[in-house]
Short mmCIF file of C-alpha atoms in Angstrom, two decimals:
data_model
loop_
_atom_site.label_atom_id
_atom_site.label_comp_id
_atom_site.label_asym_id
_atom_site.label_seq_id
_atom_site.Cartn_x
_atom_site.Cartn_y
_atom_site.Cartn_z
CA MET K 17 -101.69 -107.39 -121.08
CA GLU K 18 -98.24 -108.05 -119.77
CA GLU K 19 -97.01 -108.27 -123.36
CA LEU K 20 -98.49 -104.88 -124.17
CA LEU K 21 -96.91 -103.31 -121.14
CA PHE K 22 -93.54 -104.79 -122.11
CA LEU K 23 -93.97 -103.43 -125.63
CA GLN K 24 -94.87 -99.99 -124.35
CA ARG K 25 -92.35 -99.69 -121.53
CA GLU K 26 -89.34 -101.58 -122.85
CA ILE K 27 -89.43 -102.26 -126.55
CA LEU K 28 -90.69 -98.99 -127.97
CA PRO K 29 -88.40 -96.58 -126.06
CA ALA K 30 -85.34 -98.67 -126.94
CA LEU K 31 -86.34 -99.03 -130.56
CA PHE K 32 -87.10 -95.32 -130.94
CA LYS K 33 -83.66 -94.58 -129.56
CA GLY K 34 -82.20 -97.03 -132.08
CA LEU K 35 -84.34 -95.60 -134.87
CA LYS K 36 -82.87 -92.18 -134.27
CA VAL K 37 -79.34 -93.55 -134.64
CA SER K 38 -80.37 -95.49 -137.75
CA ILE K 39 -81.76 -92.36 -139.39
CA LEU K 40 -78.63 -90.44 -138.44
CA LEU K 41 -76.65 -93.17 -140.21
CA ILE K 42 -78.87 -93.50 -143.24
CA VAL K 43 -79.32 -89.84 -144.21
CA PRO K 44 -75.64 -88.84 -144.55
CA SER K 45 -74.74 -92.23 -146.06
CA ALA K 46 -77.50 -91.88 -148.65
CA PHE K 47 -76.40 -88.36 -149.50
CA CYS K 48 -72.67 -89.11 -149.70
CA GLY K 49 -73.26 -92.40 -151.49
CA LEU K 50 -75.38 -90.68 -154.11
CA CYS K 51 -72.80 -87.93 -154.63
CA ILE K 52 -70.01 -90.49 -154.98
CA GLY K 53 -72.17 -92.55 -157.33
CA ILE K 54 -72.93 -89.60 -159.60
CA LEU K 55 -69.29 -88.49 -159.70
CA VAL K 56 -67.92 -91.98 -160.29
CA GLY K 57 -70.66 -92.86 -162.80
CA ALA K 58 -69.96 -89.70 -164.79
CA LEU K 59 -66.21 -90.31 -164.69
CA ARG K 60 -66.69 -93.85 -165.92
CA VAL K 61 -68.51 -92.57 -168.99
CA TYR K 62 -66.94 -89.19 -169.71
CA GLY K 63 -63.68 -89.20 -167.77
CA GLY K 64 -60.21 -89.43 -169.25
CA ALA K 65 -58.47 -92.79 -169.49
CA ALA K 66 -56.78 -92.52 -166.08
CA ALA K 67 -59.88 -91.29 -164.25
CA ARG K 68 -61.97 -94.02 -165.85
CA ARG K 69 -59.52 -96.65 -164.72
CA ILE K 70 -59.41 -95.45 -161.15
CA ALA K 71 -63.21 -95.30 -161.04
CA ASP K 72 -63.46 -98.84 -162.43
CA ILE K 73 -61.06 -100.15 -159.80
CA TYR K 74 -63.04 -98.39 -157.05
CA VAL K 75 -66.26 -100.05 -158.17
CA ALA K 76 -64.67 -103.47 -158.56
CA LEU K 77 -63.27 -103.22 -155.06
CA PHE K 78 -66.27 -101.88 -153.15
CA ARG K 79 -68.81 -103.96 -155.00
CA GLY K 80 -66.69 -107.06 -154.78
CA VAL K 81 -65.91 -107.15 -151.06
CA PRO K 82 -68.68 -107.99 -148.54
CA LEU K 83 -69.88 -104.93 -146.68
CA VAL K 84 -69.18 -106.47 -143.28
CA VAL K 85 -65.57 -107.03 -144.28
CA GLN K 86 -65.36 -103.40 -145.37
CA LEU K 87 -66.83 -102.20 -142.06
CA PHE K 88 -64.45 -104.37 -140.05
CA THR K 89 -61.55 -102.97 -142.08
CA TRP K 90 -62.55 -99.36 -141.36
CA TYR K 91 -63.28 -99.90 -137.69
CA PHE K 92 -60.97 -102.68 -136.49
CA GLY K 93 -58.31 -102.50 -139.21
CA LEU K 94 -57.46 -98.82 -139.52
CA PRO K 95 -56.34 -98.42 -135.86
CA HIS K 96 -53.41 -100.64 -136.77
CA VAL K 97 -52.14 -97.90 -139.05
CA GLY K 98 -52.93 -95.26 -136.45
CA ILE K 99 -56.30 -94.10 -137.74
CA TYR K 100 -59.09 -94.28 -135.19
CA LEU K 101 -62.67 -93.86 -136.40
CA SER K 102 -65.71 -93.76 -134.15
CA PRO K 103 -68.22 -96.59 -134.76
CA PHE K 104 -70.57 -94.01 -136.26
CA THR K 105 -67.97 -92.52 -138.62
CA ALA K 106 -66.71 -95.94 -139.69
CA SER K 107 -70.27 -97.00 -140.50
CA VAL K 108 -71.13 -93.87 -142.51
CA LEU K 109 -67.83 -94.18 -144.38
CA GLY K 110 -68.42 -97.84 -145.15
CA PHE K 111 -72.03 -97.33 -146.25
CA SER K 112 -71.22 -94.30 -148.41
CA LEU K 113 -68.37 -95.99 -150.27
CA CYS K 114 -70.27 -99.21 -150.82
CA SER K 115 -73.49 -97.53 -151.87
CA GLY K 116 -71.56 -95.13 -154.14
CA ALA K 117 -70.16 -98.08 -156.06
CA TYR K 118 -73.66 -99.44 -156.71
CA HIS K 119 -75.12 -96.03 -157.56
CA SER K 120 -72.35 -95.43 -160.08
CA GLU K 121 -73.50 -98.45 -162.03
CA TYR K 122 -77.08 -97.15 -162.30
CA VAL K 123 -75.80 -93.69 -163.22
CA ARG K 124 -73.43 -95.10 -165.84
CA GLY K 125 -76.22 -97.06 -167.49
CA ALA K 126 -78.47 -94.01 -167.54
CA LEU K 127 -75.79 -91.74 -168.99
CA LEU K 128 -75.06 -94.23 -171.75
CA SER K 129 -78.74 -94.21 -172.70
CA ILE K 130 -78.73 -90.50 -173.60
CA LYS K 131 -78.72 -90.18 -177.38
CA LYS K 132 -75.38 -89.15 -178.83
CA GLY K 133 -77.02 -86.49 -180.96
CA GLN K 134 -77.62 -84.29 -177.94
CA LEU K 135 -73.91 -84.42 -177.12
CA LEU K 136 -73.08 -83.43 -180.69
CA ALA K 137 -75.56 -80.55 -180.50
CA ALA K 138 -74.06 -79.32 -177.23
CA GLN K 139 -70.54 -79.52 -178.62
CA ALA K 140 -71.58 -77.77 -181.80
CA LEU K 141 -72.95 -74.90 -179.70
CA GLY K 142 -69.55 -74.51 -178.04
CA PHE K 143 -70.21 -76.21 -174.70
CA THR K 144 -67.11 -77.37 -172.85
CA LYS K 145 -67.13 -81.05 -171.96
CA LEU K 146 -67.71 -80.35 -168.27
CA ARG K 147 -70.64 -78.03 -168.93
CA MET K 148 -72.10 -80.44 -171.45
CA VAL K 149 -72.10 -83.18 -168.82
CA MET K 150 -73.41 -80.92 -166.04
CA ILE K 151 -76.12 -79.11 -167.96
CA VAL K 152 -77.23 -81.40 -170.75
CA ILE K 153 -76.39 -84.98 -169.79
CA LEU K 154 -76.72 -85.29 -166.00
CA PRO K 155 -80.18 -83.70 -165.65
CA GLN K 156 -81.52 -86.28 -168.09
CA GLY K 157 -79.33 -89.15 -166.97
CA LEU K 158 -80.23 -88.77 -163.31
CA ARG K 159 -83.93 -88.87 -164.10
CA ARG K 160 -83.37 -92.21 -165.79
CA ALA K 161 -81.12 -93.45 -162.98
CA LEU K 162 -83.68 -92.60 -160.31
CA PRO K 163 -85.55 -95.93 -160.17
CA GLY K 164 -82.27 -97.83 -159.85
CA CYS K 165 -80.75 -95.42 -157.36
CA GLY K 166 -83.98 -95.49 -155.36
CA ASN K 167 -83.64 -99.22 -155.15
CA GLU K 168 -80.14 -98.82 -153.77
CA LEU K 169 -81.38 -96.30 -151.17
CA ILE K 170 -84.00 -98.76 -149.98
CA TYR K 171 -81.33 -101.39 -149.76
CA LEU K 172 -79.13 -99.01 -147.77
CA ILE K 173 -81.88 -98.61 -145.17
CA LYS K 174 -81.74 -102.33 -144.58
CA TYR K 175 -78.00 -102.87 -144.65
CA SER K 176 -77.55 -99.98 -142.24
CA SER K 177 -78.38 -102.67 -139.67
CA LEU K 178 -74.82 -103.94 -140.13
CA ALA K 179 -73.55 -100.92 -138.17
CA TYR K 180 -74.15 -102.80 -134.94
CA MET K 181 -71.38 -105.22 -136.01
CA VAL K 182 -68.92 -102.38 -135.44
CA THR K 183 -70.61 -101.43 -132.14
CA CYS K 184 -72.67 -98.55 -133.49
CA ILE K 185 -75.89 -99.34 -131.67
CA GLU K 186 -78.73 -98.48 -134.01
CA LEU K 187 -82.16 -100.05 -134.44
CA THR K 188 -81.03 -103.64 -134.87
CA GLY K 189 -78.36 -103.24 -132.18
CA GLU K 190 -80.86 -102.00 -129.62
CA ALA K 191 -83.14 -104.89 -130.47
CA LYS K 192 -80.36 -107.41 -130.11
CA ILE K 193 -79.48 -106.11 -126.65
CA LEU K 194 -83.08 -105.96 -125.53
CA ALA K 195 -83.87 -109.43 -126.81
CA SER K 196 -80.89 -111.09 -125.22
CA HIS K 197 -81.77 -109.47 -121.89
CA SER K 198 -85.46 -110.33 -121.96
CA PHE K 199 -85.41 -113.50 -124.11
CA LYS K 200 -88.43 -112.08 -125.93
CA TYR K 201 -86.86 -112.55 -129.35
CA LEU K 202 -90.10 -112.97 -131.23
CA GLU K 203 -91.76 -109.81 -129.91
CA VAL K 204 -88.68 -107.64 -130.18
CA PHE K 205 -87.65 -108.66 -133.68
CA PHE K 206 -91.23 -108.57 -134.90
CA ALA K 207 -91.38 -104.95 -133.72
CA VAL K 208 -88.02 -104.20 -135.39
CA GLY K 209 -89.32 -105.69 -138.63
CA VAL K 210 -92.29 -103.32 -138.50
CA PHE K 211 -89.97 -100.36 -137.91
CA TYR K 212 -87.88 -101.18 -141.00
CA LEU K 213 -91.00 -101.81 -143.05
CA VAL K 214 -92.31 -98.36 -142.15
CA LEU K 215 -88.95 -96.75 -142.93
CA VAL K 216 -88.75 -98.43 -146.32
CA SER K 217 -92.36 -97.59 -147.14
CA VAL K 218 -91.85 -93.93 -146.34
CA ALA K 219 -88.68 -93.85 -148.46
CA GLY K 220 -90.53 -95.63 -151.25
CA ARG K 221 -93.33 -93.04 -151.21
CA LEU K 222 -90.84 -90.18 -151.25
CA LEU K 223 -88.95 -91.68 -154.20
CA HIS K 224 -92.16 -92.27 -156.06
CA TYR K 225 -93.24 -88.70 -155.48
CA LEU K 226 -89.86 -87.43 -156.66
CA GLU K 227 -90.06 -89.53 -159.80
CA GLU K 228 -93.52 -88.19 -160.65
CA HIS K 229 -92.41 -84.66 -159.90
CA LEU K 230 -89.39 -84.89 -162.22
CA THR K 231 -91.18 -86.52 -165.14
CA LEU K 232 -90.77 -84.46 -168.30
CA PRO K 233 -93.84 -83.45 -170.28
CA GLY K 234 -94.20 -85.89 -173.14
CA PHE K 235 -92.30 -88.60 -171.27
CA GLU K 236 -95.09 -89.67 -168.92
CA HIS K 237 -95.23 -93.36 -168.16
CA HIS K 238 -97.53 -95.36 -170.31
CA ARG K 239 -99.99 -96.97 -168.01
CA MET E 8 -70.52 -49.32 -196.45
CA GLU E 9 -69.24 -49.60 -200.01
CA SER E 10 -70.31 -47.43 -202.87
CA ALA E 11 -72.23 -49.15 -205.64
CA GLY E 12 -70.20 -51.28 -207.99
CA PHE E 13 -67.30 -51.54 -205.62
CA VAL E 14 -66.63 -54.85 -203.96
CA SER E 15 -64.16 -54.83 -201.13
CA ILE E 16 -61.41 -57.40 -200.97
CA SER E 17 -62.71 -58.76 -197.67
CA GLU E 18 -65.98 -59.59 -199.35
CA MET E 19 -64.26 -61.48 -202.12
CA GLU E 20 -62.24 -63.51 -199.67
CA PRO E 21 -63.82 -66.65 -198.33
CA ILE E 22 -65.28 -66.37 -194.84
CA LEU E 23 -64.62 -70.08 -194.36
CA ARG E 24 -61.95 -72.07 -196.14
CA VAL E 25 -61.58 -75.81 -195.75
CA GLU E 26 -58.55 -77.44 -197.33
CA ASN E 27 -57.85 -81.06 -198.08
CA VAL E 28 -59.85 -82.74 -195.32
CA ARG E 29 -59.18 -86.45 -194.95
CA LYS E 30 -60.77 -88.93 -192.58
CA ARG E 31 -60.51 -92.64 -192.29
CA TYR E 32 -62.15 -95.11 -189.92
CA GLY E 33 -59.92 -98.16 -189.77
CA LYS E 34 -59.40 -99.20 -193.36
CA ARG E 35 -62.34 -97.27 -194.77
CA GLU E 36 -61.40 -93.89 -196.10
CA ILE E 37 -64.49 -91.69 -195.69
CA LEU E 38 -63.03 -88.40 -196.91
CA LYS E 39 -60.26 -88.43 -199.50
CA GLY E 40 -59.14 -84.85 -199.48
CA VAL E 41 -62.11 -82.48 -199.68
CA SER E 42 -61.69 -78.73 -200.07
CA LEU E 43 -64.37 -76.09 -200.04
CA SER E 44 -64.49 -72.39 -199.47
CA ILE E 45 -67.44 -70.12 -199.11
CA ARG E 46 -67.86 -66.37 -199.22
CA ARG E 47 -70.04 -64.28 -196.99
CA GLY E 48 -73.73 -64.66 -197.76
CA GLU E 49 -73.32 -67.64 -200.05
CA LEU E 50 -75.33 -70.85 -199.95
CA LYS E 51 -73.53 -73.98 -201.05
CA VAL E 52 -75.50 -77.18 -201.37
CA LEU E 53 -73.90 -80.60 -201.00
CA ILE E 54 -75.58 -83.41 -202.86
CA GLY E 55 -74.61 -87.00 -203.39
CA PRO E 56 -75.51 -90.54 -202.40
CA SER E 57 -75.64 -91.43 -198.74
CA GLY E 58 -72.39 -92.83 -197.46
CA GLY E 59 -70.63 -90.44 -199.80
CA GLY E 60 -69.16 -88.44 -196.94
CA LYS E 61 -71.40 -85.33 -196.86
CA SER E 62 -72.31 -85.73 -193.22
CA THR E 63 -68.79 -86.58 -192.09
CA PHE E 64 -67.48 -83.62 -194.06
CA LEU E 65 -69.92 -81.23 -192.36
CA GLN E 66 -69.02 -82.66 -188.95
CA CYS E 67 -65.34 -82.26 -189.74
CA ILE E 68 -65.89 -78.57 -190.44
CA ASN E 69 -66.67 -77.88 -186.79
CA TYR E 70 -64.51 -80.71 -185.49
CA LEU E 71 -67.36 -82.85 -184.16
CA VAL E 72 -65.37 -85.41 -186.10
CA THR E 73 -61.64 -84.74 -185.92
CA PRO E 74 -60.17 -84.96 -189.41
CA ASP E 75 -56.94 -86.91 -189.86
CA GLU E 76 -55.63 -84.18 -192.12
CA GLY E 77 -56.77 -80.83 -193.36
CA ASP E 78 -56.88 -77.19 -192.38
CA ILE E 79 -59.64 -74.71 -191.77
CA TRP E 80 -59.60 -70.94 -191.80
CA LEU E 81 -62.42 -68.78 -190.51
CA GLU E 82 -62.18 -65.17 -191.68
CA GLY E 83 -58.57 -65.77 -192.60
CA ARG E 84 -57.64 -67.17 -189.18
CA HIS E 85 -56.27 -70.67 -189.13
CA ILE E 86 -58.07 -72.81 -186.54
CA ASP E 87 -55.96 -74.79 -184.12
CA HIS E 88 -58.44 -77.41 -182.98
CA THR E 89 -56.03 -78.94 -180.48
CA HIS E 90 -56.28 -75.73 -178.51
CA LYS E 91 -59.44 -76.33 -176.44
CA ARG E 92 -60.49 -72.75 -175.86
CA GLU E 93 -59.93 -71.80 -179.45
CA LEU E 94 -61.98 -74.80 -180.54
CA TYR E 95 -64.89 -73.87 -178.26
CA ARG E 96 -64.76 -70.27 -179.51
CA TYR E 97 -64.68 -71.42 -183.12
CA ARG E 98 -67.66 -73.73 -182.66
CA GLN E 99 -69.73 -70.86 -181.27
CA GLN E 100 -69.23 -69.12 -184.60
CA VAL E 101 -70.24 -72.10 -186.71
CA GLY E 102 -73.87 -73.13 -186.18
CA MET E 103 -74.94 -76.66 -186.92
CA ILE E 104 -78.34 -78.10 -187.75
CA PHE E 105 -78.79 -81.85 -187.62
CA GLN E 106 -81.05 -84.21 -189.48
CA ASP E 107 -82.73 -85.40 -186.27
CA PHE E 108 -82.87 -81.99 -184.52
CA ASN E 109 -81.04 -83.03 -181.35
CA LEU E 110 -82.95 -80.72 -179.05
CA PHE E 111 -82.25 -81.16 -175.35
CA ASP E 112 -85.16 -83.30 -174.20
CA HIS E 113 -85.28 -81.97 -170.64
CA LEU E 114 -85.63 -78.32 -171.63
CA SER E 115 -88.59 -76.43 -173.07
CA ALA E 116 -88.27 -74.73 -176.45
CA VAL E 117 -87.22 -71.40 -175.00
CA GLN E 118 -84.85 -73.05 -172.50
CA ASN E 119 -83.23 -74.99 -175.35
CA ILE E 120 -82.27 -71.67 -176.87
CA GLU E 121 -81.28 -69.76 -173.76
CA VAL E 122 -79.21 -72.56 -172.21
CA SER E 123 -76.27 -71.98 -174.53
CA LEU E 124 -76.61 -68.20 -174.21
CA ILE E 125 -76.33 -68.55 -170.44
CA HIS E 126 -73.71 -71.28 -170.21
CA VAL E 127 -71.62 -70.69 -173.31
CA LYS E 128 -72.00 -66.97 -174.00
CA ARG E 129 -72.32 -66.20 -170.28
CA MET E 130 -75.25 -63.88 -170.79
CA ASP E 131 -77.47 -62.92 -167.85
CA ARG E 132 -80.74 -64.77 -167.58
CA LYS E 133 -83.02 -61.90 -168.49
CA PRO E 134 -81.36 -60.79 -171.74
CA ALA E 135 -80.86 -64.46 -172.62
CA ARG E 136 -84.60 -65.08 -172.24
CA GLU E 137 -85.41 -62.02 -174.33
CA ARG E 138 -83.03 -63.09 -177.08
CA ALA E 139 -84.39 -66.65 -177.01
CA MET E 140 -87.95 -65.36 -177.35
CA ALA E 141 -86.90 -63.13 -180.24
CA GLU E 142 -85.38 -66.11 -182.05
CA LEU E 143 -88.51 -68.18 -181.44
CA GLU E 144 -90.55 -65.34 -182.89
CA ARG E 145 -88.31 -65.35 -185.96
CA VAL E 146 -89.08 -69.01 -186.65
CA GLY E 147 -92.77 -68.47 -185.86
CA LEU E 148 -92.89 -70.41 -182.58
CA ARG E 149 -93.31 -67.73 -179.94
CA GLY E 150 -96.52 -69.43 -178.83
CA HIS E 151 -94.69 -72.71 -178.25
CA ALA E 152 -92.00 -71.36 -175.94
CA ASP E 153 -93.00 -73.56 -173.00
CA HIS E 154 -93.51 -76.75 -174.99
CA TYR E 155 -91.02 -79.54 -174.47
CA PRO E 156 -89.42 -81.29 -177.46
CA ALA E 157 -91.64 -84.33 -177.01
CA GLN E 158 -94.67 -82.05 -177.40
CA LEU E 159 -93.52 -80.53 -180.71
CA SER E 160 -93.86 -81.83 -184.25
CA GLY E 161 -90.75 -82.65 -186.25
CA GLY E 162 -90.98 -79.42 -188.21
CA GLN E 163 -91.37 -77.39 -185.03
CA LYS E 164 -88.41 -79.16 -183.44
CA GLN E 165 -86.22 -78.35 -186.42
CA ARG E 166 -87.32 -74.70 -186.31
CA VAL E 167 -86.42 -74.54 -182.60
CA SER E 168 -83.04 -76.06 -183.38
CA ILE E 169 -82.49 -73.40 -186.07
CA ALA E 170 -83.49 -70.70 -183.58
CA ARG E 171 -81.06 -72.20 -181.07
CA ALA E 172 -78.20 -72.01 -183.58
CA LEU E 173 -79.13 -68.48 -184.69
CA ALA E 174 -79.14 -67.18 -181.12
CA MET E 175 -75.39 -67.80 -181.01
CA ASP E 176 -74.90 -65.32 -183.89
CA PRO E 177 -72.98 -67.77 -186.05
CA LYS E 178 -70.91 -66.54 -188.97
CA VAL E 179 -71.54 -69.73 -190.91
CA MET E 180 -74.26 -72.36 -190.61
CA LEU E 181 -73.86 -76.01 -191.49
CA LEU E 182 -77.09 -77.86 -192.24
CA ASP E 183 -76.98 -81.63 -192.42
CA GLU E 184 -80.08 -82.75 -194.33
CA PRO E 185 -82.36 -80.60 -192.17
CA THR E 186 -85.56 -81.86 -193.80
CA SER E 187 -84.78 -85.54 -194.38
CA ALA E 188 -86.39 -86.77 -191.17
CA LEU E 189 -89.60 -84.82 -191.71
CA ASP E 190 -93.01 -85.76 -193.05
CA PRO E 191 -93.55 -84.27 -196.49
CA GLU E 192 -96.06 -81.75 -195.21
CA LEU E 193 -93.67 -80.45 -192.57
CA ILE E 194 -90.76 -79.87 -194.94
CA GLY E 195 -92.20 -76.61 -196.24
CA GLU E 196 -92.23 -74.81 -192.90
CA VAL E 197 -88.56 -75.62 -192.30
CA LEU E 198 -87.51 -74.70 -195.84
CA SER E 199 -89.29 -71.39 -195.54
CA VAL E 200 -87.31 -70.57 -192.39
CA ILE E 201 -84.10 -71.47 -194.24
CA LYS E 202 -85.18 -69.29 -197.16
CA ASP E 203 -85.51 -66.37 -194.79
CA LEU E 204 -81.95 -66.99 -193.67
CA VAL E 205 -80.75 -66.93 -197.27
CA ALA E 206 -82.63 -63.68 -197.83
CA ASN E 207 -80.98 -62.21 -194.75
CA GLY E 208 -77.55 -63.07 -196.07
CA MET E 209 -76.61 -65.97 -193.80
CA THR E 210 -73.63 -67.97 -195.05
CA MET E 211 -74.58 -71.64 -195.26
CA ILE E 212 -73.33 -75.02 -196.33
CA MET E 213 -76.23 -77.41 -196.60
CA ALA E 214 -76.51 -81.07 -197.45
CA THR E 215 -79.95 -81.67 -198.91
CA HIS E 216 -81.88 -83.44 -201.61
CA GLN E 217 -84.43 -80.64 -201.95
CA ILE E 218 -83.66 -80.01 -205.59
CA GLY E 219 -86.21 -77.27 -206.21
CA PHE E 220 -84.94 -75.34 -203.22
CA SER E 221 -81.33 -75.75 -204.31
CA ARG E 222 -82.03 -74.75 -207.89
CA ALA E 223 -83.70 -71.56 -206.78
CA LEU E 224 -81.35 -70.49 -204.00
CA ALA E 225 -77.95 -72.14 -204.11
CA ASP E 226 -74.92 -70.23 -205.36
CA GLU E 227 -73.18 -73.48 -206.06
CA ILE E 228 -74.03 -77.15 -205.96
CA VAL E 229 -71.31 -79.57 -204.96
CA PHE E 230 -71.64 -83.22 -205.89
CA MET E 231 -69.87 -85.57 -203.51
CA GLU E 232 -69.41 -89.27 -203.89
CA ASP E 233 -67.09 -91.78 -202.31
CA GLY E 234 -65.31 -89.21 -200.15
CA ARG E 235 -64.51 -86.84 -203.01
CA ILE E 236 -66.01 -83.84 -204.71
CA LEU E 237 -66.71 -85.04 -208.23
CA GLU E 238 -68.14 -81.87 -209.65
CA ARG E 239 -69.23 -78.41 -208.61
CA GLY E 240 -70.89 -75.50 -210.31
CA PRO E 241 -73.93 -73.26 -210.52
CA PRO E 242 -77.25 -75.11 -209.95
CA LEU E 243 -78.47 -74.96 -213.52
CA LYS E 244 -75.25 -76.35 -214.85
CA ILE E 245 -75.04 -79.20 -212.35
CA LEU E 246 -78.71 -80.13 -212.46
CA SER E 247 -79.25 -80.08 -216.19
CA ASP E 248 -75.89 -80.03 -217.89
CA ALA E 249 -73.34 -81.77 -215.72
CA LYS E 250 -70.03 -82.81 -217.22
CA CYS E 251 -69.62 -85.94 -215.17
CA GLU E 252 -71.72 -88.98 -216.01
CA ARG E 253 -72.27 -89.91 -212.32
CA THR E 254 -73.48 -86.41 -211.49
CA ARG E 255 -76.00 -86.50 -214.34
CA GLU E 256 -77.24 -89.90 -213.28
CA PHE E 257 -77.65 -88.86 -209.64
CA CYS E 258 -79.31 -85.55 -210.48
CA SER E 259 -81.85 -87.13 -212.76
CA LYS E 260 -82.70 -89.63 -210.04
CA ILE E 261 -83.29 -87.10 -207.30
CA THR E 262 -85.11 -84.77 -209.65
CA GLU E 263 -87.45 -87.65 -210.39
CA LEU E 264 -87.85 -88.44 -206.68
CA TYR E 265 -88.11 -85.02 -205.14
CA GLY E 266 -89.70 -83.32 -208.11
CA GLU E 267 -89.17 -80.11 -209.94
CA ALA E 268 -91.42 -78.15 -207.69
CA ASP E 269 -90.02 -76.87 -204.45
#
């Protein structure tokens, strides 16, 4: 009984507060990350030599350095050169750049899988390169990239918990504070686990729905 | 409008002139100086063994493959393919049909046609849709407008791709073995669409092994092998009385394979 009261009075309000911050972190990071990923992925396949090189370096850097190190750099490092970011901004920036690097890899793979004949056909019709990519390649490529990108979005939900390392108190941060005050680690973190599980499940359903919705006639999955 | 018996100079002049096209990939020389010109309303058929350079030559004509050397004139205007906008404008005037159709998989039949009208010709959506439907009608597929490529047969796909090219109002069409990927019973429907084009005076260069079709409709047959044009002439001459030994050998082989009938 006492446990239930603690759950209702202490844990849930704190976690809901944290959940709100988490969602505020995840949504813009997911959106920006995806945009960066599409842009960088497309540049890595269809960009000029210089653009391709820059994009490759970006991916090598942001995929190669641990996310915590990146977050620390944005939040604790940048003030040394006179740039001050709020914990929230530093987190969204870090998540977007990191997730963009991973997305770009899924997008690149998907773009490469589009048959070359369709590019030839678009060129033969007089499409400019930019329009060919925007109108013929990306709509097909992104459909194929969706399962991979969805995976990255799910992953983002979970690594958003790192924001508390740069003092942006989201779901995990709230739990950490609550647990260290009450010493009820098991109850608190069990509840946090359930929160993340629900978040991920909802995202998973949405992605699945999107995938079904975007399936082209004649390309239905063979089940 | 010319009076009977009078042929204007512009009609005698080639609409498309291709001079001395060369292309090499590494050490392999695929095209060793190929020239071809075609007048308005003519049909020229390219024949020859695969690997002989027919496909590369056709792709060089609209710069899908950039030739190492060679010049092209369309209606007397020299094409500067290094000039992007001029290249895009030129390609709009030269339609291309591929062996494996190359429809855009994510668009329905009618969308496949209107997409280039909207995004290349900058037409409004409504007239673009009307034009696309008219072209589908012309190839007998009005009822399939909302089908996606994966829901169409090979013959239907190729007819949509022809409709897509026609919607751009090309001055010349290049056809790269348009029936080679089709089941025998689907070849007829595509050839009959192409026949209509010939009857309507479309200028075409076509690589094909459909001998009966070529005999009946081509103005000239061009035999290509090993990156060169070995022989050219009217169909009857090339198919039954060729000067060159290789041409005779090849023609008798495909006549045997693809038959006399069309």
